[in-house]
Coordinates of C-alpha atoms in Angstrom, one line a residue:
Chain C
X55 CA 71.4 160.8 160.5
X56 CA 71.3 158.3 157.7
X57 CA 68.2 158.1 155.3
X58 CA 66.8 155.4 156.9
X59 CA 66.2 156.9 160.2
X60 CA 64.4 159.9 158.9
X61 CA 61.4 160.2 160.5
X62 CA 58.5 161.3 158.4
X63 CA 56.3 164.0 159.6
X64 CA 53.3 164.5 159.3
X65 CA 51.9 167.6 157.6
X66 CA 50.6 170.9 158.8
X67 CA 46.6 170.8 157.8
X68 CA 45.4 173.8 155.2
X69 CA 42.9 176.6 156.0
X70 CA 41.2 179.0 154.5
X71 CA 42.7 182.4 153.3
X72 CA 39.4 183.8 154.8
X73 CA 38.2 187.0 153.5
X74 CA 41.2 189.4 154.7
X75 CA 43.6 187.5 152.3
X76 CA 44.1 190.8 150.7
X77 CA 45.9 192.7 153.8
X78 CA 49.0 190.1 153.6
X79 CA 48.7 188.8 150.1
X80 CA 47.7 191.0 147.9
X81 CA 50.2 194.2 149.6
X82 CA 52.5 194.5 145.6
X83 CA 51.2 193.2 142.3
X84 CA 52.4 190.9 141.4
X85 CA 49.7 190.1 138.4
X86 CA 52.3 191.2 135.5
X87 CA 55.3 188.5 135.1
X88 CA 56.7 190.9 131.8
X89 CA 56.2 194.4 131.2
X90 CA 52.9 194.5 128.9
X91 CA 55.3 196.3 126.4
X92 CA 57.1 193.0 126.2
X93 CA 56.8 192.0 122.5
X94 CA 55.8 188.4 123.5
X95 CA 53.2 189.6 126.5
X96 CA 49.9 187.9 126.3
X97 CA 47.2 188.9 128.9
X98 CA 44.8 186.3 130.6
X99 CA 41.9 187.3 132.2
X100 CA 39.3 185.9 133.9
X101 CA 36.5 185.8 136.8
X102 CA 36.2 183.3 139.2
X103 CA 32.7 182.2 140.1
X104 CA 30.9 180.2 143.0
X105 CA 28.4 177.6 142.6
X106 CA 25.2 180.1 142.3
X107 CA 27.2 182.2 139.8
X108 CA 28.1 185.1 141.4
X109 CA 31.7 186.4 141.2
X110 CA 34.1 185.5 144.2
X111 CA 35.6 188.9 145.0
X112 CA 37.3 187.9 148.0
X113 CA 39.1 185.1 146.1
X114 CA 43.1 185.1 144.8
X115 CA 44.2 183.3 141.9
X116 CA 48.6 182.3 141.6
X117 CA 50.0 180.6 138.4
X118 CA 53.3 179.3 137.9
X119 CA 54.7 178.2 134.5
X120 CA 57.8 177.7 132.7
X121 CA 59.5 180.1 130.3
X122 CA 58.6 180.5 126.3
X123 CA 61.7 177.8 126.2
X124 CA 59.7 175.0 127.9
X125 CA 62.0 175.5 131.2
X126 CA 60.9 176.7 134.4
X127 CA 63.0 178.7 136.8
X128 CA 63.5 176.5 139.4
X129 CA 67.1 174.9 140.2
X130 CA 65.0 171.0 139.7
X131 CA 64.4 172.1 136.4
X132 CA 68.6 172.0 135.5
X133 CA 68.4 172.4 131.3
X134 CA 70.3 174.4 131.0
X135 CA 70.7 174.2 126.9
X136 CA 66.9 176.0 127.6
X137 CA 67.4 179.9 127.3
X138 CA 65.5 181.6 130.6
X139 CA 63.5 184.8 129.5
X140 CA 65.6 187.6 131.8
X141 CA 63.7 188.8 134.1
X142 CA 60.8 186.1 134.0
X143 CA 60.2 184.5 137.0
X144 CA 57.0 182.2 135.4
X145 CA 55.0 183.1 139.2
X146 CA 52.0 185.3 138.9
X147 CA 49.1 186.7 141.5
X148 CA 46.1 188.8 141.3
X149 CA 43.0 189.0 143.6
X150 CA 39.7 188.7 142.6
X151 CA 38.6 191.9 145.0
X152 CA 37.3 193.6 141.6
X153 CA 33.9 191.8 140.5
X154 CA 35.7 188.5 141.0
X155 CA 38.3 189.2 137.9
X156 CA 41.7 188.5 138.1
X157 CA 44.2 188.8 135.1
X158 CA 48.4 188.4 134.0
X159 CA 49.9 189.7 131.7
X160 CA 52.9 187.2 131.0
X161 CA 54.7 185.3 128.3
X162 CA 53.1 182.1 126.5
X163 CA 55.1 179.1 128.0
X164 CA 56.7 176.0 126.0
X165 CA 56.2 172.7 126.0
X166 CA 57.3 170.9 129.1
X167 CA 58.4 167.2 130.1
X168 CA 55.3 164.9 131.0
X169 CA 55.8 161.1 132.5
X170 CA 57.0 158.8 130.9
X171 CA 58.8 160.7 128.2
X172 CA 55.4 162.4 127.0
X173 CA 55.4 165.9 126.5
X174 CA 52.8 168.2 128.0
X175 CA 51.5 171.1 125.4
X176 CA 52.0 174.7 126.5
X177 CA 50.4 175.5 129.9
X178 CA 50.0 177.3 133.3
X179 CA 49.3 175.5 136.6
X180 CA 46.8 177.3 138.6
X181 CA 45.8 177.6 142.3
X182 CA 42.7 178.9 143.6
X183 CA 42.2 180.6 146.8
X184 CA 39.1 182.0 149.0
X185 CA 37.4 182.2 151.6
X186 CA 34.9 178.7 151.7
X187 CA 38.1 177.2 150.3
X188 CA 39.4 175.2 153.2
X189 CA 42.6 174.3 151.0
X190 CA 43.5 175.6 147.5
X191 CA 42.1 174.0 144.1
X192 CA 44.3 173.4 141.2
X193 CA 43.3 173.7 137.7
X194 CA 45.4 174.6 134.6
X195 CA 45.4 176.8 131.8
X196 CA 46.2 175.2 128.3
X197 CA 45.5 177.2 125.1
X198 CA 43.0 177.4 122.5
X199 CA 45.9 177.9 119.7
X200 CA 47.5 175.2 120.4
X201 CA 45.0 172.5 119.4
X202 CA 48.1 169.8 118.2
X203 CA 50.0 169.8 121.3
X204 CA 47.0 170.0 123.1
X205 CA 45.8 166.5 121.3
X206 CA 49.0 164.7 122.3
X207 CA 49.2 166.2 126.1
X208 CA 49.0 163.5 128.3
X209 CA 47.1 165.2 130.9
X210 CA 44.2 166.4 128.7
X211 CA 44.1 163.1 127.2
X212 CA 43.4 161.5 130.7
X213 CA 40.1 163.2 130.8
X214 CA 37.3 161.4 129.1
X215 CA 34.6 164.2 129.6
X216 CA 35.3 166.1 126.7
X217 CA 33.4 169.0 128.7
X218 CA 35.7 168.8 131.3
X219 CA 38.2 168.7 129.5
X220 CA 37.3 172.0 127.6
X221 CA 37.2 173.8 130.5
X222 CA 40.9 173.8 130.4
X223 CA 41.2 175.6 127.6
X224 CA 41.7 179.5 127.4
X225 CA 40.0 181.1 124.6
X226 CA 41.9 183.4 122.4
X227 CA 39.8 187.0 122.4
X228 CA 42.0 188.3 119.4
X229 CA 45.3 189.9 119.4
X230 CA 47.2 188.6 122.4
X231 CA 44.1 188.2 124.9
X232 CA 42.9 185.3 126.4
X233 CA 40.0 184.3 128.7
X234 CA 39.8 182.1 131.0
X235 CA 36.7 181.7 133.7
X236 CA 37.0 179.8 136.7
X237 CA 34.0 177.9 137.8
X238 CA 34.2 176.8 141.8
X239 CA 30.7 174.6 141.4
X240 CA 27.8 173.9 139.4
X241 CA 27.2 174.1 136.1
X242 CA 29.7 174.2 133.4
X243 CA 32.7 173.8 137.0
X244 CA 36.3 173.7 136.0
X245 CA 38.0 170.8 135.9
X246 CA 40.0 170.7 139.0
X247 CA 43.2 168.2 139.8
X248 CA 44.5 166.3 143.0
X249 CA 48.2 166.6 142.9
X250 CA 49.6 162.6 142.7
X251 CA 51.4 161.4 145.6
Chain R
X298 CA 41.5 163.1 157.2
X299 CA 44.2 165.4 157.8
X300 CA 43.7 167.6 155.6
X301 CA 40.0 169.6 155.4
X302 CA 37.3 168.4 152.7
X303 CA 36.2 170.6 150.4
X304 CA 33.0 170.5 151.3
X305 CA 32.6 170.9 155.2
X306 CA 28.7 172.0 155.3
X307 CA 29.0 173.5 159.2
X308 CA 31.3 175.7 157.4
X309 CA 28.4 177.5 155.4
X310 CA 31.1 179.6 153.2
X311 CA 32.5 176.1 151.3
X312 CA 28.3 175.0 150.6
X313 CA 28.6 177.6 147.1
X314 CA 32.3 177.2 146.6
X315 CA 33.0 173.4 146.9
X316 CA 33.6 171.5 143.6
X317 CA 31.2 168.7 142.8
X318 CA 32.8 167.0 140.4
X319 CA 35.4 164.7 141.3
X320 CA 38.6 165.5 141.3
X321 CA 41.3 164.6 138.4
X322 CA 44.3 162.7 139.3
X323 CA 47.5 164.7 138.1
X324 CA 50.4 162.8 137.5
X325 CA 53.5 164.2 139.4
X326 CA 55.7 166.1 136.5
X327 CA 57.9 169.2 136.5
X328 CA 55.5 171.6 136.5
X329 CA 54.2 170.7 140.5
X330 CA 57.8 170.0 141.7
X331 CA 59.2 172.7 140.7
X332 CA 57.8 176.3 142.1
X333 CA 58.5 179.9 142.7
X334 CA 61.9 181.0 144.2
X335 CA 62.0 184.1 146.1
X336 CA 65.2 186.0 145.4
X337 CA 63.5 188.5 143.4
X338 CA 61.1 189.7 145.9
X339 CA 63.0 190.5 149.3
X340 CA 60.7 191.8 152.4
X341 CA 61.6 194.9 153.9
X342 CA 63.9 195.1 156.9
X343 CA 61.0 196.0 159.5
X344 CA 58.6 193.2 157.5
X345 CA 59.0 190.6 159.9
X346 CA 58.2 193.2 162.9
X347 CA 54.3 194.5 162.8
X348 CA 55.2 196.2 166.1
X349 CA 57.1 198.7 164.1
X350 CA 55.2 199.2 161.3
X351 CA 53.8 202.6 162.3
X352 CA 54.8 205.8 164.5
X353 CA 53.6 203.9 167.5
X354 CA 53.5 200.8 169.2
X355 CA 49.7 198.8 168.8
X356 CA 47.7 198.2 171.3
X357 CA 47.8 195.0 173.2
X358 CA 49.8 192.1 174.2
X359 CA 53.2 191.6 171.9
X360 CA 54.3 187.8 171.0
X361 CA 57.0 187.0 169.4
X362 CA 55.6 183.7 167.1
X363 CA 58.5 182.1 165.1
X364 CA 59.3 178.6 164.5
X365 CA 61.0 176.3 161.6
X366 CA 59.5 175.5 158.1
X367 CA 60.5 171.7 157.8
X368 CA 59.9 169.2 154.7
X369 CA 58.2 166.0 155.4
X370 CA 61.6 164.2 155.7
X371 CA 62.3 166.7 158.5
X372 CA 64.5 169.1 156.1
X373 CA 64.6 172.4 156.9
X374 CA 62.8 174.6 153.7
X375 CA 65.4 177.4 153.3
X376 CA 64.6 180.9 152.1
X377 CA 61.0 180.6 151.6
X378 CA 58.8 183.3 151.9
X379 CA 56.5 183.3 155.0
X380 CA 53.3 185.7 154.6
X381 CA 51.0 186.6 157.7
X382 CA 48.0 188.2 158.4
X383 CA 45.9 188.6 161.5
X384 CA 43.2 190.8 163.0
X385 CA 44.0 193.6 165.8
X386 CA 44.1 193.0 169.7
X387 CA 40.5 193.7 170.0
X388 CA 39.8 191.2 166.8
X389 CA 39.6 193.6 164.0
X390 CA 40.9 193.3 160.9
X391 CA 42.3 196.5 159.4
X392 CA 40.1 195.8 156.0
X393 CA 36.7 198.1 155.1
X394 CA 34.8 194.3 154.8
X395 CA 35.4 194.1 158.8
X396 CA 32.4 195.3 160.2
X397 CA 33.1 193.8 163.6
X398 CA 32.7 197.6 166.0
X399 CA 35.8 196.5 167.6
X400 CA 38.4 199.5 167.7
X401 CA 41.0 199.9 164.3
X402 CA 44.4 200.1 165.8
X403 CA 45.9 203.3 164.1
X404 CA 49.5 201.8 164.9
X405 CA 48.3 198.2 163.7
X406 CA 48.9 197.0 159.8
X407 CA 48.2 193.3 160.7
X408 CA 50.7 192.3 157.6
X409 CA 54.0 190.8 158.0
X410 CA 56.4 188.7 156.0
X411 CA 60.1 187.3 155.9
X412 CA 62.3 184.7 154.3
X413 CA 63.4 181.6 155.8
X414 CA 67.0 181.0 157.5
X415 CA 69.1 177.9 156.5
X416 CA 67.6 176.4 159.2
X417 CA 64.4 176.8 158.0
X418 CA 64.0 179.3 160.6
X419 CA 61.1 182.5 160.7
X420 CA 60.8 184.8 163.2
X421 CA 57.7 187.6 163.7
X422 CA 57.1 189.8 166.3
X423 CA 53.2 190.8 166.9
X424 CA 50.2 191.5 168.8
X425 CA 48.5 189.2 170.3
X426 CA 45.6 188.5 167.8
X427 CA 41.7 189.0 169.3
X428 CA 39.0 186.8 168.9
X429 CA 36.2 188.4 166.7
X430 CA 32.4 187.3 166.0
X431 CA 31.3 186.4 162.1
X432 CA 28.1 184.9 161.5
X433 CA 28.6 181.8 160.3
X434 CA 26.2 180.4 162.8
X435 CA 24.4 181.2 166.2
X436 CA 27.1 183.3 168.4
X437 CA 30.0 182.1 166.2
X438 CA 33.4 183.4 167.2
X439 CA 36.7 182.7 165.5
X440 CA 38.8 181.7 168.2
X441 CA 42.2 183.7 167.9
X442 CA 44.6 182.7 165.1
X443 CA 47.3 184.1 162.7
X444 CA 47.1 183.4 158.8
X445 CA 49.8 182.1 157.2
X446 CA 51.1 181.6 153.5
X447 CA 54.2 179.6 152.6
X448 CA 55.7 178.6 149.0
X449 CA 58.6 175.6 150.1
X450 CA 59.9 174.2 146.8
X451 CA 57.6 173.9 144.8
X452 CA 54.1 174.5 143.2
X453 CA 53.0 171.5 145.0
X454 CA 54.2 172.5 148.5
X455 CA 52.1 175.7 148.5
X456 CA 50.0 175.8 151.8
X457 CA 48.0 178.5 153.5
X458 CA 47.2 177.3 157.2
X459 CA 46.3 179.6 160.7
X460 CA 47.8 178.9 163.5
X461 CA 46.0 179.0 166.5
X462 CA 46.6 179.5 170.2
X463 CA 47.0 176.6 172.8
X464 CA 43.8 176.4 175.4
X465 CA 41.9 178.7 173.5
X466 CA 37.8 177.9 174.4
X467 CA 36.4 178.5 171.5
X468 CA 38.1 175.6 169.3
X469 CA 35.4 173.2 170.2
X470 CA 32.5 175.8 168.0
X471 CA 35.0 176.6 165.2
X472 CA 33.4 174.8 162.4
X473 CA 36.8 176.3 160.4
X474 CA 39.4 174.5 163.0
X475 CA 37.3 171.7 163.1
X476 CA 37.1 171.0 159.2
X477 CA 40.0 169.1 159.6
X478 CA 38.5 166.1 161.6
X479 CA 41.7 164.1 162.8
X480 CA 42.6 165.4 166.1
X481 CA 46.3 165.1 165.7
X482 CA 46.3 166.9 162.9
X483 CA 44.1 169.9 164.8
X484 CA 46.8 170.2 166.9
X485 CA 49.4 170.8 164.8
X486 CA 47.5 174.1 163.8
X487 CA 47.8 175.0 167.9
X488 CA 51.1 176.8 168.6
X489 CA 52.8 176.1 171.8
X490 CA 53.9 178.2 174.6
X491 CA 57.9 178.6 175.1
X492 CA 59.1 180.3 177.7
X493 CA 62.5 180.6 176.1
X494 CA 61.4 182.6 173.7
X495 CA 59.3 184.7 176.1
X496 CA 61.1 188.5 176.5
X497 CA 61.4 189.2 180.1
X498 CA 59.0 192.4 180.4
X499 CA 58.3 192.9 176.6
X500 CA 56.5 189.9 175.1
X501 CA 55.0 186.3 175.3
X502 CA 57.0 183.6 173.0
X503 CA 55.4 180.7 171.3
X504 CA 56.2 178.4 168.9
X505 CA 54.4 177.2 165.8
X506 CA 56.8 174.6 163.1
X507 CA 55.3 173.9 160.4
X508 CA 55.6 170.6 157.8
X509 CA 55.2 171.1 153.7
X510 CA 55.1 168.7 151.2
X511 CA 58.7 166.7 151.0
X512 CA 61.7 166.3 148.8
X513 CA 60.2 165.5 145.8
X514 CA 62.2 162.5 143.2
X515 CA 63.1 163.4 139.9
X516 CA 59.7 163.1 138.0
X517 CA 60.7 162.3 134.1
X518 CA 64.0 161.1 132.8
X519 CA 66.1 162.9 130.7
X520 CA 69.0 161.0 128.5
X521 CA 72.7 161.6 129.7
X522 CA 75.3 162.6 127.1

């Protein structure tokens, strides 16, 4: 079949997880991406709320991110002069089932590629799922200490709200801990992205 | 729309956890196409099977529900992780928020999970899945339906969908099922019936294909030596 004739299909519509998610997704744990006696390891941790500000505990939270090197484990991602961390797969889960916290423990990725020869400044991309959630929400997780790269990230400098904006941002807790609440609605709500076509 | 709103009030669940503000446009970079690869997790031999699961065999009618994981160009998505879950035959969900007083099924998980072929090809065998009641609204049932995760290739692919059965009468109250409001797309949540698949004496075949995200183009430029 040449290129041409490929016929585009259409998509299959999202759902909800519902509130049973945790019976097929949450079976292993999957929440630490290193061992926490790795000598990088940072932990995030977090709750995720709903709009009247009570924790979701029937929600699940997935990050994906590249390695300390800036490169992500994927066979797209083909620089190769990028060292991968053994063992460090940069995908992450953990369910909200305990008073709406989740938490990683994981390694602090580099800086990444952005459009049009931009670089993006160390962060996570995040997906959201729960029951009232007919399809995921995607945030991402950028950090506090990294105030320089985060100025010239092109992504962070596409929002004008500066509160918004600051919702992005995980704050360091001291030693290698950072926290990062998740907002569904209402006051002080994460910013939340639409993936480009 | 094809795809559900965030906000779908008859759903009463999305009314608290709906965003408000708009949504930011994120420019397509390497850290949406690319996405999890599952060599490091394999599923367990009987994974794919929740028949087997347990000493003995659940109650209830056994399917066998399997299909192909394509890309929007019609490419199949090889070796992608598949993740179900599903209430009992009576419509119970082994879970302790389940009050529903539907019988647990002793010999029923209701968890199941397997890779993708070359083909793009998945294959479970099951239980028949029950409706159950939740009280979303007035005598609201949940017409029968499995849960499914599914990575493809990347971060940007990742969908979680249910598929549902074909002539079942309780789509038309299912405020879930009907959050996506093009009728098309509804039915490409609704698995088909295939008698090829079907197991003489043993178990009802039907089919349910699914579509991700596509083949996505190289999203920055890198200089070549």
């Amino acid at each position: 079949m040449t290129e041409e004739k490929v016929q585009k299909l259409r998509l299959t519509p999202s759902q909800t997880v519902g509130p049973y998610l945790s019976l097929g997704l949450l079976r292993e744990d999957w929440s630490e991406l290193v061992s926490p006696d790795h000598p990088q390891a940072i932990r995030i941790e977090g709750t995720l709320y709903d709009g009247a500000g009570d924790p979701v505990t029937d929600g699940l939270v997935e990050i994906w991110q590249a390695a300390p090197s800036g490169r992500y484990d994927h066979p797209t991602d083909d620089r190769e002069e990028l060292p991968l961390e053994e063992g460090f797969h940069g995908f992450g889960r953990s369910g909200t089932v305990e008073e709406g916290r989740f938490s990683f423990v994981t390694l602090k990725p580099g800086p990444v590629p952005g459009p049009e020869g931009t670089t993006q400044a160390p962060h996570i991309m995040v997906a959201v799922f729960a029951r009232g959630l007919l399809k995921q929400l995607i945030t991402r997780i950028y950090f506090e200490d990294e105030a320089e790269a985060n100025a010239g990230d092109p992504v962070l400098r596409s929002i004008a709200d500066e509160r918004m904006r600051n919702t992005l941002i995980a704050r360091k807790e001291g030693g290698n801990r950072y926290r990062f609440d998740i907002r569904l609605q209402g006051e002080g709500q994460t910013a939340f992205f639409k993936l480009s076509e | 729309m094809e795809q559900p709103p965030y906000l779908y009030p008859d759903y009463v669940g999305t009314r608290l956890r709906a965003p408000k503000e708009p949504l930011i446009i994120l420019p397509k970079t390497l850290s949406d196409v690319t996405g999890p690869v599952y060599g490091h997790h394999r599923p367990g031999e009987l994974d794919n099977d929740l028949t087997r699961q347990h000493e003995g065999e659940p109650q209830g009618q056994k399917i066998i529900v399997h299909g192909r994981v394509l890309d929007g160009d019609g490419r199949p998505v090889r070796n992608t992780l598949v993740e179900i879950w599903q209430a009992n035959a009576a419509g119970r969900y082994r879970h302790k928020v389940d009050q529903h007083p539907a019988p647990i099924d002793p010999n029923f998980s209701g968890a199941g999970r397997t890779l993708t072929d070359d083909d793009g090809y998945y294959r479970f065998v099951t239980i028949k899945p029950g409706a159950y009641p939740w009280q979303n609204h007035y005598n609201a049932w949940r017409p029968a339906h499995i849960h499914f995760s599914l990575f493809g290739r990347a971060f940007r692919s990742r969908l979680v969908t249910q598929m549902y059965f074909p002539g079942d009468p309780l789509f038309y109250q299912d405020p879930i099922f009907n959050s996506v409001r093009d009728e098309k797309a509804r039915e490409r949540m609704i698995s088909t019936f295939d008698l090829d698949a079907t197991i003489p004496e043993e178990a009802l075949g039907f089919r349910f294909d699914i579509v991700l995200e596509g083949r996505y183009a190289t999203p920055f430029e890198r200089p070549h030596a």
